[in-house]
Amino acid sequence: MIGEDGLTVLNAEGVCARAGLTKRYFYESFSDRDALAVHILESLLDEVQTAIAAGLAAAGPTPAERMAPTVEALVEVLLRDPRRARLYAEAAALDAVHARREAAIGEFTVLLLDVVLQVPRDDARSRVDAHIVVAGTTDVVSRWVRGEIDISRDDLVDEIARLGKAIVAPTP
């Protein structure tokens, strides 16, 4: 449903009709459509974290070598399933999904600082910069998935990685 019609039309009746189940089965697993949508987003975020971990395991030790595999992992996971990518892109349509995506931005900001860039979290400037990169990446990748930004996948990854690496670059 989400892939064809978007997040706002997601409902128990439609899900059950497509699955050939009664609503009872839906409500045994989910309290409402928001719970289902958050569950789908959680699954996507888990997959992104797993992909990032795999990318980082194969990356070099420096922040410059770790940034591109991190961005590539996010983009790769979103491209695997356009339906879930649409949920990610339309997260603002449902408060519960939007709140979870916002929390994920904080979690990925910590990941960016601690694991990718290896910058102390107590550095306020780095925290702000990392949050800008993660939140900006979320917005730009969402727009790219929706077809609003005309740039190749490789150029998208390169540009986001360049901005991320700038966090650890010495300032004049």
mmCIF file of N, CA and C in Angstrom, residues 9-57:
data_model
loop_
_atom_site.group_PDB
_atom_site.id
_atom_site.type_symbol
_atom_site.label_atom_id
_atom_site.label_comp_id
_atom_site.label_asym_id
_atom_site.label_seq_id
_atom_site.Cartn_x
_atom_site.Cartn_y
_atom_site.Cartn_z
ATOM 1 N N VAL A 9 -2.436 6.720 3.289
ATOM 2 C CA VAL A 9 -3.581 5.836 3.023
ATOM 3 C C VAL A 9 -3.452 4.484 3.718
ATOM 4 N N LEU A 10 -2.359 4.271 4.414
ATOM 5 C CA LEU A 10 -2.171 3.012 5.137
ATOM 6 C C LEU A 10 -3.273 2.850 6.176
ATOM 7 N N ASN A 11 -3.941 1.695 6.160
ATOM 8 C CA ASN A 11 -4.972 1.410 7.165
ATOM 9 C C ASN A 11 -5.127 -0.098 7.322
ATOM 10 N N ALA A 12 -5.726 -0.491 8.438
ATOM 11 C CA ALA A 12 -5.886 -1.914 8.758
ATOM 12 C C ALA A 12 -6.713 -2.630 7.704
ATOM 13 N N GLU A 13 -7.771 -1.999 7.245
ATOM 14 C CA GLU A 13 -8.645 -2.637 6.254
ATOM 15 C C GLU A 13 -7.885 -2.959 4.974
ATOM 16 N N GLY A 14 -7.124 -1.992 4.484
ATOM 17 C CA GLY A 14 -6.368 -2.201 3.255
ATOM 18 C C GLY A 14 -5.293 -3.259 3.399
ATOM 19 N N VAL A 15 -4.593 -3.227 4.518
ATOM 20 C CA VAL A 15 -3.547 -4.223 4.768
ATOM 21 C C VAL A 15 -4.157 -5.615 4.811
ATOM 22 N N CYS A 16 -5.270 -5.749 5.525
ATOM 23 C CA CYS A 16 -5.915 -7.062 5.656
ATOM 24 C C CYS A 16 -6.473 -7.543 4.322
ATOM 25 N N ALA A 17 -7.039 -6.637 3.550
ATOM 26 C CA ALA A 17 -7.575 -7.016 2.240
ATOM 27 C C ALA A 17 -6.456 -7.540 1.340
ATOM 28 N N ARG A 18 -5.324 -6.869 1.339
ATOM 29 C CA ARG A 18 -4.198 -7.308 0.504
ATOM 30 C C ARG A 18 -3.601 -8.620 0.987
ATOM 31 N N ALA A 19 -3.610 -8.822 2.294
ATOM 32 C CA ALA A 19 -3.031 -10.041 2.868
ATOM 33 C C ALA A 19 -4.020 -11.196 2.908
ATOM 34 N N GLY A 20 -5.289 -10.909 2.638
ATOM 35 C CA GLY A 20 -6.306 -11.948 2.700
ATOM 36 C C GLY A 20 -6.599 -12.402 4.121
ATOM 37 N N LEU A 21 -6.497 -11.490 5.066
ATOM 38 C CA LEU A 21 -6.719 -11.804 6.478
ATOM 39 C C LEU A 21 -7.849 -10.944 7.042
ATOM 40 N N THR A 22 -8.365 -11.367 8.159
ATOM 41 C CA THR A 22 -9.361 -10.544 8.843
ATOM 42 C C THR A 22 -8.629 -9.513 9.702
ATOM 43 N N LYS A 23 -9.351 -8.462 10.068
ATOM 44 C CA LYS A 23 -8.745 -7.408 10.883
ATOM 45 C C LYS A 23 -8.284 -7.928 12.240
ATOM 46 N N ARG A 24 -8.882 -8.995 12.694
ATOM 47 C CA ARG A 24 -8.463 -9.569 13.972
ATOM 48 C C ARG A 24 -6.968 -9.868 13.973
ATOM 49 N N TYR A 25 -6.471 -10.434 12.869
ATOM 50 C CA TYR A 25 -5.052 -10.766 12.789
ATOM 51 C C TYR A 25 -4.183 -9.508 12.826
ATOM 52 N N PHE A 26 -4.653 -8.460 12.185
ATOM 53 C CA PHE A 26 -3.921 -7.195 12.219
ATOM 54 C C PHE A 26 -3.785 -6.704 13.657
ATOM 55 N N TYR A 27 -4.918 -6.662 14.354
ATOM 56 C CA TYR A 27 -4.930 -6.099 15.708
ATOM 57 C C TYR A 27 -4.277 -7.013 16.749
ATOM 58 N N GLU A 28 -4.021 -8.263 16.395
ATOM 59 C CA GLU A 28 -3.236 -9.121 17.284
ATOM 60 C C GLU A 28 -1.769 -8.705 17.283
ATOM 61 N N SER A 29 -1.346 -8.077 16.198
ATOM 62 C CA SER A 29 0.056 -7.676 16.071
ATOM 63 C C SER A 29 0.291 -6.177 16.261
ATOM 64 N N PHE A 30 -0.697 -5.374 15.878
ATOM 65 C CA PHE A 30 -0.517 -3.923 15.896
ATOM 66 C C PHE A 30 -1.744 -3.253 16.495
ATOM 67 N N SER A 31 -1.512 -2.216 17.284
ATOM 68 C CA SER A 31 -2.640 -1.512 17.899
ATOM 69 C C SER A 31 -3.366 -0.626 16.901
ATOM 70 N N ASP A 32 -2.637 -0.123 15.905
ATOM 71 C CA ASP A 32 -3.236 0.740 14.887
ATOM 72 C C ASP A 32 -2.264 0.894 13.723
ATOM 73 N N ARG A 33 -2.635 1.704 12.751
ATOM 74 C CA ARG A 33 -1.774 1.862 11.571
ATOM 75 C C ARG A 33 -0.450 2.511 11.931
ATOM 76 N N ASP A 34 -0.467 3.426 12.909
ATOM 77 C CA ASP A 34 0.782 4.053 13.318
ATOM 78 C C ASP A 34 1.772 3.016 13.844
ATOM 79 N N ALA A 35 1.275 2.072 14.619
ATOM 80 C CA ALA A 35 2.144 1.020 15.155
ATOM 81 C C ALA A 35 2.736 0.184 14.025
ATOM 82 N N LEU A 36 1.938 -0.108 13.008
ATOM 83 C CA LEU A 36 2.449 -0.848 11.851
ATOM 84 C C LEU A 36 3.508 -0.029 11.123
ATOM 85 N N ALA A 37 3.223 1.238 10.874
ATOM 86 C CA ALA A 37 4.165 2.089 10.151
ATOM 87 C C ALA A 37 5.477 2.242 10.926
ATOM 88 N N VAL A 38 5.389 2.418 12.239
ATOM 89 C CA VAL A 38 6.603 2.519 13.059
ATOM 90 C C VAL A 38 7.372 1.198 13.013
ATOM 91 N N HIS A 39 6.656 0.082 13.043
ATOM 92 C CA HIS A 39 7.303 -1.233 12.951
ATOM 93 C C HIS A 39 8.077 -1.360 11.630
ATOM 94 N N ILE A 40 7.467 -0.931 10.544
ATOM 95 C CA ILE A 40 8.137 -0.994 9.240
ATOM 96 C C ILE A 40 9.372 -0.096 9.250
ATOM 97 N N LEU A 41 9.235 1.107 9.805
ATOM 98 C CA LEU A 41 10.381 2.012 9.882
ATOM 99 C C LEU A 41 11.484 1.428 10.761
ATOM 100 N N GLU A 42 11.111 0.833 11.893
ATOM 101 C CA GLU A 42 12.103 0.191 12.770
ATOM 102 C C GLU A 42 12.876 -0.888 12.014
ATOM 103 N N SER A 43 12.164 -1.671 11.239
ATOM 104 C CA SER A 43 12.801 -2.721 10.450
ATOM 105 C C SER A 43 13.801 -2.117 9.463
ATOM 106 N N LEU A 44 13.397 -1.037 8.826
ATOM 107 C CA LEU A 44 14.276 -0.351 7.884
ATOM 108 C C LEU A 44 15.507 0.207 8.599
ATOM 109 N N LEU A 45 15.306 0.852 9.729
ATOM 110 C CA LEU A 45 16.429 1.421 10.481
ATOM 111 C C LEU A 45 17.392 0.339 10.961
ATOM 112 N N ASP A 46 16.853 -0.797 11.386
ATOM 113 C CA ASP A 46 17.707 -1.924 11.782
ATOM 114 C C ASP A 46 18.552 -2.395 10.608
ATOM 115 N N GLU A 47 17.925 -2.468 9.445
ATOM 116 C CA GLU A 47 18.651 -2.899 8.251
ATOM 117 C C GLU A 47 19.738 -1.889 7.880
ATOM 118 N N VAL A 48 19.435 -0.607 8.013
ATOM 119 C CA VAL A 48 20.436 0.431 7.738
ATOM 120 C C VAL A 48 21.612 0.288 8.703
ATOM 121 N N GLN A 49 21.330 0.102 9.985
ATOM 122 C CA GLN A 49 22.419 -0.050 10.963
ATOM 123 C C GLN A 49 23.281 -1.268 10.666
ATOM 124 N N THR A 50 22.648 -2.368 10.280
ATOM 125 C CA THR A 50 23.395 -3.579 9.931
ATOM 126 C C THR A 50 24.268 -3.338 8.704
ATOM 127 N N ALA A 51 23.716 -2.666 7.704
ATOM 128 C CA ALA A 51 24.474 -2.378 6.486
ATOM 129 C C ALA A 51 25.634 -1.429 6.770
ATOM 130 N N ILE A 52 25.400 -0.435 7.616
ATOM 131 C CA ILE A 52 26.480 0.485 7.980
ATOM 132 C C ILE A 52 27.588 -0.272 8.708
ATOM 133 N N ALA A 53 27.224 -1.124 9.639
ATOM 134 C CA ALA A 53 28.229 -1.908 10.373
ATOM 135 C C ALA A 53 29.059 -2.753 9.415
ATOM 136 N N ALA A 54 28.407 -3.374 8.436
ATOM 137 C CA ALA A 54 29.135 -4.184 7.455
ATOM 138 C C ALA A 54 30.053 -3.311 6.607
ATOM 139 N N GLY A 55 29.561 -2.160 6.188
ATOM 140 C CA GLY A 55 30.383 -1.249 5.401
ATOM 141 C C GLY A 55 31.587 -0.746 6.175
ATOM 142 N N LEU A 56 31.372 -0.443 7.440
ATOM 143 C CA LEU A 56 32.475 0.046 8.270
ATOM 144 C C LEU A 56 33.493 -1.045 8.564
ATOM 145 N N ALA A 57 33.038 -2.279 8.665
ATOM 146 C CA ALA A 57 33.956 -3.393 8.918
ATOM 147 C C ALA A 57 34.948 -3.557 7.771
#
